[in-house]
Amino acid sequence: MATISSAGSGPGLDITGIAALPTPTGRQSPPPAAIESESAQASLSAMGRLHGALSVFLDAAQAMTSPDTWSATKASTDDDSVTATTSSQATPAQYDVTVASLAQSQITTSAIFSGSNAVIGLGTLHFEIGSWSGGRNTFTPNPNWPKSDVLVDANDTSMERIRDRINAAGVGVIATVLSDVTGSWLVLRSTGTGSDNGFKVSVTDETGQQAQDGLAALGFDGAGLAGQMQLTQAATNAVGTVNGKSFDSSDNTLTEQVPGVALQLQA
């Protein structure tokens, strides 16, 4: 039996070969630098997880120290006619809300034409946004909406083209074409709600046709004359009470009646 007592003794001993012998697992032993790198990466990964957990903890602690967390309120209502949302300024209380009417847009409807491609006429539609008197015999323009014109030329004589012209002009009125088996008609609706967002439409008809046959059929002056567009919904304010105190609002969201509470009127 041979014994090796020193790597430097004995002839023919291949020291390089000994260093390259396989490990018991069949793989070479990783160099010390690789072991140190893996250990450093593991430490960095652990530090990253610790940093992430610490950030979550600090965010939670900040929320716990925020006054908004401890002063938060939640609103509930008896039915779906009114919904409510609260802010940190709201204080616990109970309110009785009655809604006599909702804020609405003005809507007018034309006579029925043969179809959406029916030729209406040539001229100019003059739009004014404002409020009508109770009998709709007096119109007061809204100073925030200057009078706007929509030109209807030879390329825009059909109902669909007139609709597109009105919608592209940004006059405070949205146009829609509706159809059924009887034909098609034009519907105009003010973009805003409230009594100050009614509208008046006057027409300069360049063809000289009568109202029921030409562009003048799309006019509305409040009187409901035959051949003009007819009023199907008046522009109105939301009216009601909160704990007996009356409100009159141009839209259906009330933010000033109850501090820290927004009331959304639904019905």
GROMACS .gro file of C-alpha atoms in nm, residues 96-189:
model
   94
   96ASP     CA    1  -8.419   6.513   0.574
   97VAL     CA    2  -8.399   6.580   0.199
   98THR     CA    3  -8.701   6.636  -0.024
   99VAL     CA    4  -8.677   6.678  -0.401
  100ALA     CA    5  -8.965   6.856  -0.571
  101SER     CA    6  -8.803   6.857  -0.917
  102LEU     CA    7  -8.473   6.771  -1.081
  103ALA     CA    8  -8.257   7.003  -1.290
  104GLN     CA    9  -8.324   6.936  -1.658
  105SER     CA   10  -8.199   7.036  -2.002
  106GLN     CA   11  -8.425   7.194  -2.263
  107ILE     CA   12  -8.529   6.955  -2.540
  108THR     CA   13  -8.704   7.044  -2.865
  109THR     CA   14  -8.823   6.809  -3.140
  110SER     CA   15  -8.879   6.874  -3.509
  111ALA     CA   16  -9.159   6.752  -3.728
  112ILE     CA   17  -9.117   6.409  -3.887
  113PHE     CA   18  -8.936   6.401  -4.221
  114SER     CA   19  -8.926   6.121  -4.474
  115GLY     CA   20  -8.586   5.996  -4.356
  116SER     CA   21  -8.252   6.090  -4.205
  117ASN     CA   22  -8.124   6.186  -4.551
  118ALA     CA   23  -8.421   6.412  -4.621
  119VAL     CA   24  -8.316   6.747  -4.768
  120ILE     CA   25  -8.406   7.031  -4.529
  121GLY     CA   26  -8.279   7.353  -4.684
  122LEU     CA   27  -8.008   7.618  -4.699
  123GLY     CA   28  -7.933   7.906  -4.463
  124THR     CA   29  -7.808   7.976  -4.114
  125LEU     CA   30  -7.920   7.856  -3.770
  126HIS     CA   31  -7.870   8.116  -3.496
  127PHE     CA   32  -7.836   7.965  -3.144
  128GLU     CA   33  -7.872   8.156  -2.817
  129ILE     CA   34  -7.837   8.006  -2.467
  130GLY     CA   35  -8.035   8.167  -2.183
  131SER     CA   36  -8.357   8.156  -1.984
  132TRP     CA   37  -8.722   8.171  -2.081
  133SER     CA   38  -8.992   8.350  -1.885
  134GLY     CA   39  -9.276   8.145  -1.738
  135GLY     CA   40  -9.493   8.186  -2.046
  136ARG     CA   41  -9.193   8.149  -2.280
  137ASN     CA   42  -9.270   8.481  -2.442
  138THR     CA   43  -8.948   8.648  -2.325
  139PHE     CA   44  -8.595   8.513  -2.369
  140THR     CA   45  -8.294   8.648  -2.171
  141PRO     CA   46  -7.956   8.548  -2.319
  142ASN     CA   47  -7.692   8.403  -2.088
  143PRO     CA   48  -7.388   8.638  -2.105
  144ASN     CA   49  -7.155   8.340  -2.074
  145TRP     CA   50  -7.285   8.201  -2.404
  146PRO     CA   51  -7.256   8.446  -2.696
  147LYS     CA   52  -7.486   8.397  -2.992
  148SER     CA   53  -7.351   8.134  -3.231
  149ASP     CA   54  -7.429   8.064  -3.595
  150VAL     CA   55  -7.428   7.733  -3.781
  151LEU     CA   56  -7.410   7.769  -4.158
  152VAL     CA   57  -7.599   7.508  -4.362
  153ASP     CA   58  -7.466   7.512  -4.718
  154ALA     CA   59  -7.527   7.300  -5.027
  155ASN     CA   60  -7.323   7.012  -4.881
  156ASP     CA   61  -7.512   7.006  -4.550
  157THR     CA   62  -7.878   7.007  -4.642
  158SER     CA   63  -7.970   6.660  -4.510
  159MET     CA   64  -8.083   6.610  -4.152
  160GLU     CA   65  -7.776   6.400  -4.069
  161ARG     CA   66  -7.538   6.662  -4.205
  162ILE     CA   67  -7.718   6.939  -4.015
  163ARG     CA   68  -7.687   6.729  -3.697
  164ASP     CA   69  -7.312   6.694  -3.752
  165ARG     CA   70  -7.276   7.067  -3.820
  166ILE     CA   71  -7.452   7.159  -3.495
  167ASN     CA   72  -7.253   6.912  -3.285
  168ALA     CA   73  -6.921   7.028  -3.429
  169ALA     CA   74  -7.000   7.396  -3.366
  170GLY     CA   75  -7.001   7.378  -2.983
  171VAL     CA   76  -7.305   7.605  -2.948
  172GLY     CA   77  -7.427   7.458  -2.617
  173VAL     CA   78  -7.676   7.231  -2.790
  174ILE     CA   79  -7.646   6.864  -2.890
  175ALA     CA   80  -7.835   6.738  -3.195
  176THR     CA   81  -7.963   6.382  -3.245
  177VAL     CA   82  -8.151   6.220  -3.533
  178LEU     CA   83  -8.413   5.962  -3.434
  179SER     CA   84  -8.605   5.736  -3.670
  180ASP     CA   85  -8.891   5.488  -3.676
  181VAL     CA   86  -9.127   5.345  -3.938
  182THR     CA   87  -9.291   5.684  -3.985
  183GLY     CA   88  -8.969   5.870  -4.071
  184SER     CA   89  -8.694   6.069  -3.899
  185TRP     CA   90  -8.683   6.377  -3.682
  186LEU     CA   91  -8.422   6.603  -3.524
  187VAL     CA   92  -8.394   6.645  -3.146
  188LEU     CA   93  -8.202   6.935  -2.989
  189ARG     CA   94  -8.094   6.924  -2.623
   0.00000   0.00000   0.00000
